[in-house]
Amino acid sequence: MAERNEKTKKRERKKLDPLGIVLRVLLVLAAVLFCVLAVISWPSIRDNGFYATFFGGSEEGEVVRAKELDFVANQKNVFAAYRDGLAVLSPSGLTVIGPDGEAVLDTSKSFGNPALAVDGDRLLAYDAGGSNMLYIEKEKLISDAPSTLGIITASINSDGWRLIIGEQSGWKAVASVLRPNGEEAYTMQSAERYLTSGDIAPDSMRIALGGVRQSNAQIISSVYIYDLSSDEPIAFWETTDGVPTSVRFLDDARILVICEKAAVFIDGDTGEELGRCAFGSGALAAAAVGKGYVALAITAEGSDAWVVTLSYAGDELARRALGGVLDLSAEGEFLGVLTSDSVLVYNNYLESVADGDATAGCRRILLADDRAAYVLSANSAMLYEY
């Protein structure tokens, strides 16, 4: 009798099993749903090939137009990505536009040939060929004192030290270093070389000056490196690659020199040449410096441009053929490329990150923080996001 009762109880428990099965299935489905939501919401997973394969998306993102920015149109306008926004320097003054599209700074000043230099929170607006300057720090005007030189070119570092290269009676060229408070810290007067470019080191202790001199009916281009504690150069580098149009200290104190025929990497302490990328029969269309790499767009008549990325030592990382390249811009590991009909974003190995259609008539691209890109003409600016 007891055995029969036990069997009856077992049969009753079996009758409850379907409900238990349903509960277990619901719990499993809830766990699966949680995992799916985690995959969809987690960026590092969402953006890779796993997500694209199993959820029907694409590994390659899209560059989307976010908003159009307003400013006074002028063919001489120049632009720079500044903080989270855009700096626009026109012949009549400087406007800094925030990421929301509103002006956060608007200053009137006359600039015959507007030019901008930016590093971090510091911005220098100047008149190439004139003397007017504006020094901006964290979107606030710090100084509008003019230069004592007729400015040829200028640069600024993230601490607010400025290098002004200019003209002065009695000398072929003069280089003046200004502290953040505007006081002159160093002056180099050149009696032999014309200066064409220069930069101040991130540590504010050295400057590099590019220029040309004539020797035996030949034009010799050079970069001289000066310590601000000495009147004599600590190192120099010479070449026949043409006029050095740009000299820039890289993050690790190596120097990038852009000449007419090549981009050359030199040691910031010794002047030793570390590497180079010759343009061959082509010409440099654009250059950009990113985190740990340099990007060059080299064009040749009748063919596509080659976009090349190189390490700070001059070693080639990647190259890609692209048609109609107009401009390059780098922000961290991202490289923006503007072509005649597209806005393209790559990483430093030229692997595609995102792409979109370009606004007709644009000639410049500027990448900014937070995966934003400004695509610009003299008369308009469109903010893209990627």
CSV table of C-alpha atoms in Angstrom, one decimal:
chain,number,residue,atom,x,y,z
A,1,MET,CA,0.0,0.0,0.0
A,2,ALA,CA,2.8,2.4,0.9
A,3,GLU,CA,4.5,1.6,-2.4
A,4,ARG,CA,1.4,2.4,-4.4
A,5,ASN,CA,1.1,5.8,-2.6
A,6,GLU,CA,4.7,6.6,-3.5
A,7,LYS,CA,4.0,5.9,-7.1
A,8,THR,CA,0.9,8.1,-7.0
A,9,LYS,CA,3.0,11.0,-5.7
A,10,LYS,CA,5.5,10.6,-8.5
A,11,ARG,CA,2.8,10.7,-11.1
A,12,GLU,CA,1.5,13.9,-9.5
A,13,ARG,CA,4.9,15.5,-9.7
A,14,LYS,CA,5.3,14.5,-13.3
A,15,LYS,CA,2.0,16.3,-14.0
A,16,LEU,CA,3.7,19.6,-12.8
A,17,ASP,CA,6.8,19.1,-15.0
A,18,PRO,CA,5.4,21.0,-18.1
A,19,LEU,CA,5.2,24.2,-16.1
A,20,GLY,CA,8.7,23.8,-14.9
A,21,ILE,CA,9.9,23.3,-18.5
A,22,VAL,CA,8.1,26.5,-19.5
A,23,LEU,CA,9.8,28.4,-16.7
A,24,ARG,CA,13.2,27.1,-17.6
A,25,VAL,CA,12.7,28.0,-21.3
A,26,LEU,CA,11.7,31.6,-20.3
A,27,LEU,CA,14.8,31.9,-18.2
A,28,VAL,CA,17.0,30.7,-21.0
A,29,LEU,CA,15.3,33.2,-23.5
A,30,ALA,CA,15.8,36.0,-21.0
A,31,ALA,CA,19.5,35.2,-20.7
A,32,VAL,CA,19.9,35.1,-24.5
A,33,LEU,CA,18.1,38.4,-24.8
A,34,PHE,CA,20.4,40.0,-22.2
A,35,CYS,CA,23.4,38.8,-24.1
A,36,VAL,CA,22.1,40.1,-27.4
A,37,LEU,CA,21.4,43.5,-25.9
A,38,ALA,CA,24.9,43.6,-24.4
A,39,VAL,CA,26.4,42.8,-27.8
A,40,ILE,CA,24.4,45.5,-29.5
A,41,SER,CA,25.1,48.2,-26.9
A,42,TRP,CA,28.8,47.5,-26.3
A,43,PRO,CA,30.8,49.6,-28.8
A,44,SER,CA,33.9,47.4,-29.1
A,45,ILE,CA,31.7,44.4,-29.9
A,46,ARG,CA,29.2,46.3,-32.0
A,47,ASP,CA,31.8,47.8,-34.3
A,48,ASN,CA,33.7,44.6,-35.2
A,49,GLY,CA,33.2,41.8,-37.7
A,50,PHE,CA,31.3,39.5,-35.3
A,51,TYR,CA,28.5,42.0,-35.1
A,52,ALA,CA,28.4,42.5,-38.8
A,53,THR,CA,28.3,38.8,-39.5
A,54,PHE,CA,25.6,37.8,-37.0
A,55,PHE,CA,23.4,40.9,-36.9
A,56,GLY,CA,23.4,42.0,-40.5
A,57,GLY,CA,25.3,45.3,-40.0
A,58,SER,CA,28.5,46.6,-41.7
A,59,GLU,CA,32.0,46.8,-40.4
A,60,GLU,CA,32.3,50.1,-42.2
A,61,GLY,CA,30.6,53.1,-40.7
A,62,GLU,CA,28.9,56.0,-42.3
A,63,VAL,CA,29.9,59.7,-42.3
A,64,VAL,CA,26.6,61.6,-41.6
A,65,ARG,CA,26.0,65.3,-42.1
A,66,ALA,CA,25.0,66.8,-38.7
A,67,LYS,CA,24.6,70.6,-39.3
A,68,GLU,CA,25.8,73.5,-41.3
A,69,LEU,CA,27.8,76.3,-39.6
A,70,ASP,CA,27.3,80.0,-40.2
A,71,PHE,CA,30.1,82.5,-40.7
A,72,VAL,CA,31.0,85.5,-42.9
A,73,ALA,CA,32.0,84.1,-46.3
A,74,ASN,CA,35.3,85.3,-47.8
A,75,GLN,CA,37.7,83.7,-50.3
A,76,LYS,CA,40.6,84.4,-47.9
A,77,ASN,CA,39.0,82.6,-44.9
A,78,VAL,CA,41.3,80.0,-43.2
A,79,PHE,CA,40.2,77.4,-40.7
A,80,ALA,CA,41.5,75.2,-37.9
A,81,ALA,CA,39.9,72.6,-35.6
A,82,TYR,CA,40.1,74.1,-32.2
A,83,ARG,CA,39.1,72.3,-29.0
A,84,ASP,CA,35.6,70.8,-29.8
A,85,GLY,CA,34.8,73.4,-32.4
A,86,LEU,CA,36.0,75.4,-35.4
A,87,ALA,CA,38.2,78.5,-35.7
A,88,VAL,CA,37.5,80.8,-38.7
A,89,LEU,CA,39.9,83.6,-39.4
A,90,SER,CA,38.8,86.1,-42.1
A,91,PRO,CA,40.3,89.4,-43.2
A,92,SER,CA,38.0,91.1,-40.7
A,93,GLY,CA,38.6,89.0,-37.6
A,94,LEU,CA,38.5,85.7,-35.7
A,95,THR,CA,35.4,83.7,-34.9
A,96,VAL,CA,35.5,80.5,-32.8
A,97,ILE,CA,32.4,78.3,-33.3
A,98,GLY,CA,31.5,75.7,-30.6
A,99,PRO,CA,30.3,72.2,-31.3
A,100,ASP,CA,26.7,73.4,-31.0
A,101,GLY,CA,27.2,75.7,-33.9
A,102,GLU,CA,27.1,78.9,-31.8
A,103,ALA,CA,30.0,81.4,-31.7
A,104,VAL,CA,31.9,81.3,-28.4
A,105,LEU,CA,34.4,84.1,-29.4
A,106,ASP,CA,34.1,86.8,-32.0
A,107,THR,CA,37.0,89.3,-32.3
A,108,SER,CA,37.4,92.1,-34.9
A,109,LYS,CA,40.9,92.6,-36.3
A,110,SER,CA,42.3,93.3,-39.8
A,111,PHE,CA,44.3,90.5,-41.5
A,112,GLY,CA,45.5,91.0,-45.0
A,113,ASN,CA,46.6,87.3,-45.3
A,114,PRO,CA,45.0,85.4,-42.5
A,115,ALA,CA,46.8,82.4,-41.0
A,116,LEU,CA,46.3,80.2,-38.0
A,117,ALA,CA,48.4,78.0,-35.7
A,118,VAL,CA,46.8,75.7,-33.1
A,119,ASP,CA,48.0,73.3,-30.4
A,120,GLY,CA,45.6,72.0,-27.8
A,121,ASP,CA,43.9,74.9,-26.0
A,122,ARG,CA,46.2,77.5,-27.5
A,123,LEU,CA,45.5,79.3,-30.8
A,124,LEU,CA,47.5,82.0,-32.6
A,125,ALA,CA,45.9,84.0,-35.4
A,126,TYR,CA,48.2,86.2,-37.4
A,127,ASP,CA,48.6,88.2,-40.6
A,128,ALA,CA,51.2,86.7,-42.9
A,129,GLY,CA,53.1,89.7,-44.3
A,130,GLY,CA,51.7,92.0,-41.7
A,131,SER,CA,52.1,92.4,-37.9
A,132,ASN,CA,48.7,91.8,-36.3
A,133,MET,CA,48.3,88.8,-34.0
A,134,LEU,CA,45.7,87.4,-31.6
A,135,TYR,CA,46.6,84.9,-28.9
A,136,ILE,CA,43.7,82.8,-27.6
A,137,GLU,CA,43.7,80.4,-24.7
A,138,LYS,CA,40.7,78.2,-23.9
A,139,GLU,CA,38.5,80.3,-26.2
A,140,LYS,CA,39.4,83.6,-24.4
A,141,LEU,CA,41.4,86.4,-26.0
A,142,ILE,CA,44.7,86.8,-24.0
A,143,SER,CA,46.6,89.2,-26.2
A,144,ASP,CA,46.1,91.3,-29.3
A,145,ALA,CA,49.5,92.9,-29.3
A,146,PRO,CA,51.1,93.2,-32.8
A,147,SER,CA,54.4,91.6,-33.6
A,148,THR,CA,57.5,93.8,-33.9
A,149,LEU,CA,58.4,91.8,-37.0
A,150,GLY,CA,56.8,91.6,-40.4
A,151,ILE,CA,55.5,88.1,-40.0
A,152,ILE,CA,56.4,85.4,-42.5
A,153,THR,CA,55.1,82.4,-40.5
A,154,ALA,CA,54.4,81.4,-36.9
A,155,SER,CA,53.8,78.4,-34.7
A,156,ILE,CA,52.6,77.7,-31.1
A,157,ASN,CA,52.9,74.8,-28.7
A,158,SER,CA,50.4,73.4,-26.1
A,159,ASP,CA,52.0,75.6,-23.4
A,160,GLY,CA,51.4,78.8,-25.3
A,161,TRP,CA,55.0,79.5,-26.3
A,162,ARG,CA,55.1,81.1,-29.8
A,163,LEU,CA,57.7,81.1,-32.5
A,164,ILE,CA,57.4,84.1,-34.8
A,165,ILE,CA,59.6,84.1,-38.0
A,166,GLY,CA,59.7,87.5,-39.7
A,167,GLU,CA,61.4,90.2,-41.5
A,168,GLN,CA,63.5,93.0,-39.9
A,169,SER,CA,65.6,95.7,-41.4
A,170,GLY,CA,69.3,94.7,-41.7
A,171,TRP,CA,68.7,90.9,-41.6
A,172,LYS,CA,67.6,88.3,-44.0
A,173,ALA,CA,65.2,86.9,-41.4
A,174,VAL,CA,64.6,86.9,-37.7
A,175,ALA,CA,63.1,84.3,-35.3
A,176,SER,CA,61.6,85.4,-32.1
A,177,VAL,CA,60.3,83.2,-29.3
A,178,LEU,CA,57.5,84.6,-27.0
A,179,ARG,CA,56.6,83.2,-23.6
A,180,PRO,CA,52.8,82.7,-22.9
A,181,ASN,CA,52.8,86.2,-21.2
A,182,GLY,CA,54.1,87.8,-24.4
A,183,GLU,CA,57.6,88.5,-23.2
A,184,GLU,CA,60.4,87.7,-25.6
A,185,ALA,CA,62.5,84.7,-24.5
A,186,TYR,CA,64.8,84.3,-27.4
A,187,THR,CA,65.9,86.0,-30.7
A,188,MET,CA,67.9,84.6,-33.6
A,189,GLN,CA,68.9,87.0,-36.3
A,190,SER,CA,70.0,85.5,-39.6
A,191,ALA,CA,72.5,87.2,-41.9
A,192,GLU,CA,73.0,84.3,-44.3
A,193,ARG,CA,69.8,82.3,-44.6
A,194,TYR,CA,66.3,83.2,-45.6
A,195,LEU,CA,63.9,81.5,-43.2
A,196,THR,CA,60.8,79.8,-44.7
A,197,SER,CA,59.4,77.7,-41.8
A,198,GLY,CA,59.9,76.7,-38.2
A,199,ASP,CA,58.5,75.2,-35.1
A,200,ILE,CA,58.9,75.3,-31.3
A,201,ALA,CA,59.4,72.0,-29.4
A,202,PRO,CA,56.7,70.7,-27.1
A,203,ASP,CA,59.2,71.1,-24.1
A,204,SER,CA,59.6,74.9,-25.1
A,205,MET,CA,63.4,74.4,-24.9
A,206,ARG,CA,64.3,74.2,-28.6
A,207,ILE,CA,63.3,75.6,-32.0
A,208,ALA,CA,63.8,74.2,-35.5
A,209,LEU,CA,64.2,76.7,-38.4
A,210,GLY,CA,63.9,75.8,-42.0
A,211,GLY,CA,65.5,78.0,-44.6
A,212,VAL,CA,67.6,78.4,-47.7
A,213,ARG,CA,71.0,79.8,-48.6
A,214,GLN,CA,73.0,80.1,-51.8
A,215,SER,CA,76.4,78.3,-52.2
A,216,ASN,CA,78.4,78.1,-55.4
A,217,ALA,CA,75.3,79.0,-57.5
A,218,GLN,CA,73.3,76.2,-55.8
A,219,ILE,CA,70.4,76.6,-53.4
A,220,ILE,CA,71.0,74.7,-50.2
A,221,SER,CA,68.0,74.0,-48.0
A,222,SER,CA,68.6,73.3,-44.3
A,223,VAL,CA,67.0,73.0,-40.9
A,224,TYR,CA,68.9,74.4,-37.9
A,225,ILE,CA,68.0,73.3,-34.4
A,226,TYR,CA,68.6,75.8,-31.5
A,227,ASP,CA,68.5,75.4,-27.8
A,228,LEU,CA,67.0,78.5,-26.3
A,229,SER,CA,69.9,78.8,-23.8
A,230,SER,CA,72.5,79.2,-26.6
A,231,ASP,CA,73.0,81.5,-29.6
A,232,GLU,CA,74.7,78.8,-31.6
A,233,PRO,CA,72.8,75.9,-33.2
A,234,ILE,CA,73.1,72.5,-31.5
A,235,ALA,CA,72.5,70.6,-34.8
A,236,PHE,CA,71.6,71.1,-38.4
A,237,TRP,CA,70.5,69.1,-41.5
A,238,GLU,CA,71.1,70.1,-45.2
A,239,THR,CA,69.5,68.9,-48.4
A,240,THR,CA,69.0,69.6,-52.1
A,241,ASP,CA,65.3,68.4,-51.9
A,242,GLY,CA,64.0,72.0,-52.4
A,243,VAL,CA,62.7,74.7,-50.1
A,244,PRO,CA,61.5,73.4,-46.7
A,245,THR,CA,57.9,74.6,-46.7
A,246,SER,CA,57.0,73.1,-43.3
A,247,VAL,CA,59.0,72.1,-40.2
A,248,ARG,CA,57.2,70.4,-37.3
A,249,PHE,CA,58.3,68.8,-34.1
A,250,LEU,CA,56.6,65.4,-33.6
A,251,ASP,CA,55.5,64.2,-30.2
A,252,ASP,CA,58.7,62.3,-29.5
A,253,ALA,CA,61.0,65.2,-30.5
A,254,ARG,CA,61.6,63.9,-34.0
A,255,ILE,CA,61.1,66.6,-36.6
A,256,LEU,CA,59.1,66.3,-39.9
A,257,VAL,CA,60.5,68.4,-42.7
A,258,ILE,CA,58.3,68.9,-45.8
A,259,CYS,CA,60.4,70.0,-48.8
A,260,GLU,CA,59.4,70.3,-52.5
A,261,LYS,CA,60.7,66.9,-53.4
A,262,ALA,CA,60.4,64.8,-50.2
A,263,ALA,CA,59.1,64.5,-46.7
A,264,VAL,CA,62.1,63.9,-44.3
A,265,PHE,CA,62.2,62.8,-40.7
A,266,ILE,CA,65.2,64.0,-38.7
A,267,ASP,CA,66.3,63.6,-35.1
A,268,GLY,CA,65.4,66.7,-33.0
A,269,ASP,CA,68.6,66.5,-31.0
A,270,THR,CA,71.2,65.6,-33.5
A,271,GLY,CA,69.8,66.6,-36.9
A,272,GLU,CA,70.5,63.1,-38.2
A,273,GLU,CA,68.2,62.0,-41.0
A,274,LEU,CA,66.0,59.1,-39.9
A,275,GLY,CA,63.9,58.4,-42.9
A,276,ARG,CA,62.3,59.9,-46.0
A,277,CYS,CA,59.5,59.6,-48.5
A,278,ALA,CA,60.5,61.0,-51.9
A,279,PHE,CA,57.7,62.3,-54.1
A,280,GLY,CA,59.4,61.1,-57.3
A,281,SER,CA,57.7,62.6,-60.4
A,282,GLY,CA,54.7,63.5,-58.3
A,283,ALA,CA,53.9,66.4,-56.0
A,284,LEU,CA,52.6,66.7,-52.4
A,285,ALA,CA,48.9,67.5,-52.4
A,286,ALA,CA,48.4,67.4,-48.6
A,287,ALA,CA,49.9,66.2,-45.4
A,288,ALA,CA,48.7,65.5,-41.9
A,289,VAL,CA,50.2,64.4,-38.5
A,290,GLY,CA,48.4,61.9,-36.3
A,291,LYS,CA,49.2,60.0,-33.2
A,292,GLY,CA,52.4,58.1,-34.1
A,293,TYR,CA,52.1,58.5,-37.8
A,294,VAL,CA,52.3,61.0,-40.7
A,295,ALA,CA,50.0,60.9,-43.7
A,296,LEU,CA,50.9,62.2,-47.2
A,297,ALA,CA,48.8,62.5,-50.4
A,298,ILE,CA,51.1,62.4,-53.4
A,299,THR,CA,49.7,63.2,-56.8
A,300,ALA,CA,51.0,62.4,-60.3
A,301,GLU,CA,49.7,63.8,-63.5
A,302,GLY,CA,47.2,61.5,-65.2
A,303,SER,CA,46.9,59.1,-62.3
A,304,ASP,CA,45.2,58.7,-58.9
A,305,ALA,CA,46.9,60.1,-55.8
A,306,TRP,CA,48.7,57.8,-53.4
A,307,VAL,CA,47.8,58.3,-49.8
A,308,VAL,CA,50.7,57.0,-47.7
A,309,THR,CA,51.1,56.6,-43.9
A,310,LEU,CA,54.5,56.5,-42.3
A,311,SER,CA,55.8,56.1,-38.7
A,312,TYR,CA,57.7,58.9,-37.1
A,313,ALA,CA,60.9,57.1,-38.2
A,314,GLY,CA,59.8,57.3,-41.8
A,315,ASP,CA,58.8,53.6,-42.2
A,316,GLU,CA,55.9,53.1,-44.5
A,317,LEU,CA,52.8,51.7,-42.7
A,318,ALA,CA,50.3,51.6,-45.6
A,319,ARG,CA,49.4,53.1,-48.9
A,320,ARG,CA,46.2,53.4,-50.9
A,321,ALA,CA,45.4,54.8,-54.4
A,322,LEU,CA,42.5,57.3,-54.4
A,323,GLY,CA,41.2,59.5,-57.1
A,324,GLY,CA,40.6,63.2,-56.7
A,325,VAL,CA,42.2,63.8,-53.2
A,326,LEU,CA,41.8,67.4,-52.1
A,327,ASP,CA,42.9,67.4,-48.4
A,328,LEU,CA,43.9,65.3,-45.4
A,329,SER,CA,43.4,65.8,-41.7
A,330,ALA,CA,44.4,63.6,-38.7
A,331,GLU,CA,43.0,63.4,-35.2
A,332,GLY,CA,44.6,60.7,-33.0
A,333,GLU,CA,44.5,57.4,-34.9
A,334,PHE,CA,41.9,58.6,-37.4
A,335,LEU,CA,42.7,60.0,-40.8
A,336,GLY,CA,40.2,62.1,-42.8
A,337,VAL,CA,40.5,62.2,-46.6
A,338,LEU,CA,38.4,64.6,-48.7
A,339,THR,CA,38.1,63.7,-52.3
A,340,SER,CA,36.1,65.5,-55.0
A,341,ASP,CA,32.9,63.6,-54.1
A,342,SER,CA,33.5,61.8,-50.8
A,343,VAL,CA,34.4,62.2,-47.1
A,344,LEU,CA,36.5,59.2,-46.1
A,345,VAL,CA,37.8,58.2,-42.6
A,346,TYR,CA,40.6,55.6,-42.2
A,347,ASN,CA,42.8,54.4,-39.4
A,348,ASN,CA,46.6,54.9,-39.5
A,349,TYR,CA,46.9,51.6,-41.6
A,350,LEU,CA,44.4,53.0,-44.1
A,351,GLU,CA,41.7,50.5,-43.1
A,352,SER,CA,38.3,52.0,-43.7
A,353,VAL,CA,36.4,53.4,-40.7
A,354,ALA,CA,33.6,55.4,-42.4
A,355,ASP,CA,32.6,57.1,-45.6
A,356,GLY,CA,30.0,59.6,-46.9
A,357,ASP,CA,29.2,62.0,-49.6
A,358,ALA,CA,31.1,65.3,-49.8
A,359,THR,CA,29.4,68.7,-50.1
A,360,ALA,CA,30.0,70.1,-53.6
A,361,GLY,CA,32.7,72.8,-53.8
A,362,CYS,CA,34.5,71.9,-50.6
A,363,ARG,CA,38.2,72.0,-50.5
A,364,ARG,CA,39.3,71.2,-46.9
A,365,ILE,CA,38.6,68.6,-44.2
A,366,LEU,CA,39.4,69.0,-40.5
A,367,LEU,CA,38.9,66.2,-38.0
A,368,ALA,CA,38.0,67.2,-34.5
A,369,ASP,CA,37.5,65.4,-31.2
A,370,ASP,CA,34.4,63.2,-30.6
A,371,ARG,CA,34.5,61.7,-34.1
A,372,ALA,CA,33.5,64.9,-35.8
A,373,ALA,CA,34.7,66.3,-39.1
A,374,TYR,CA,34.4,69.7,-40.6
A,375,VAL,CA,34.2,69.9,-44.4
A,376,LEU,CA,34.9,73.3,-45.7
A,377,SER,CA,34.9,75.8,-48.5
A,378,ALA,CA,35.7,79.5,-48.3
A,379,ASN,CA,32.0,80.1,-48.0
A,380,SER,CA,30.5,77.2,-46.0
A,381,ALA,CA,31.3,74.6,-43.3
A,382,MET,CA,29.4,71.4,-42.8
A,383,LEU,CA,29.8,69.4,-39.6
A,384,TYR,CA,29.9,65.6,-40.1
A,385,GLU,CA,29.8,62.8,-37.6
A,386,TYR,CA,31.2,59.3,-38.0
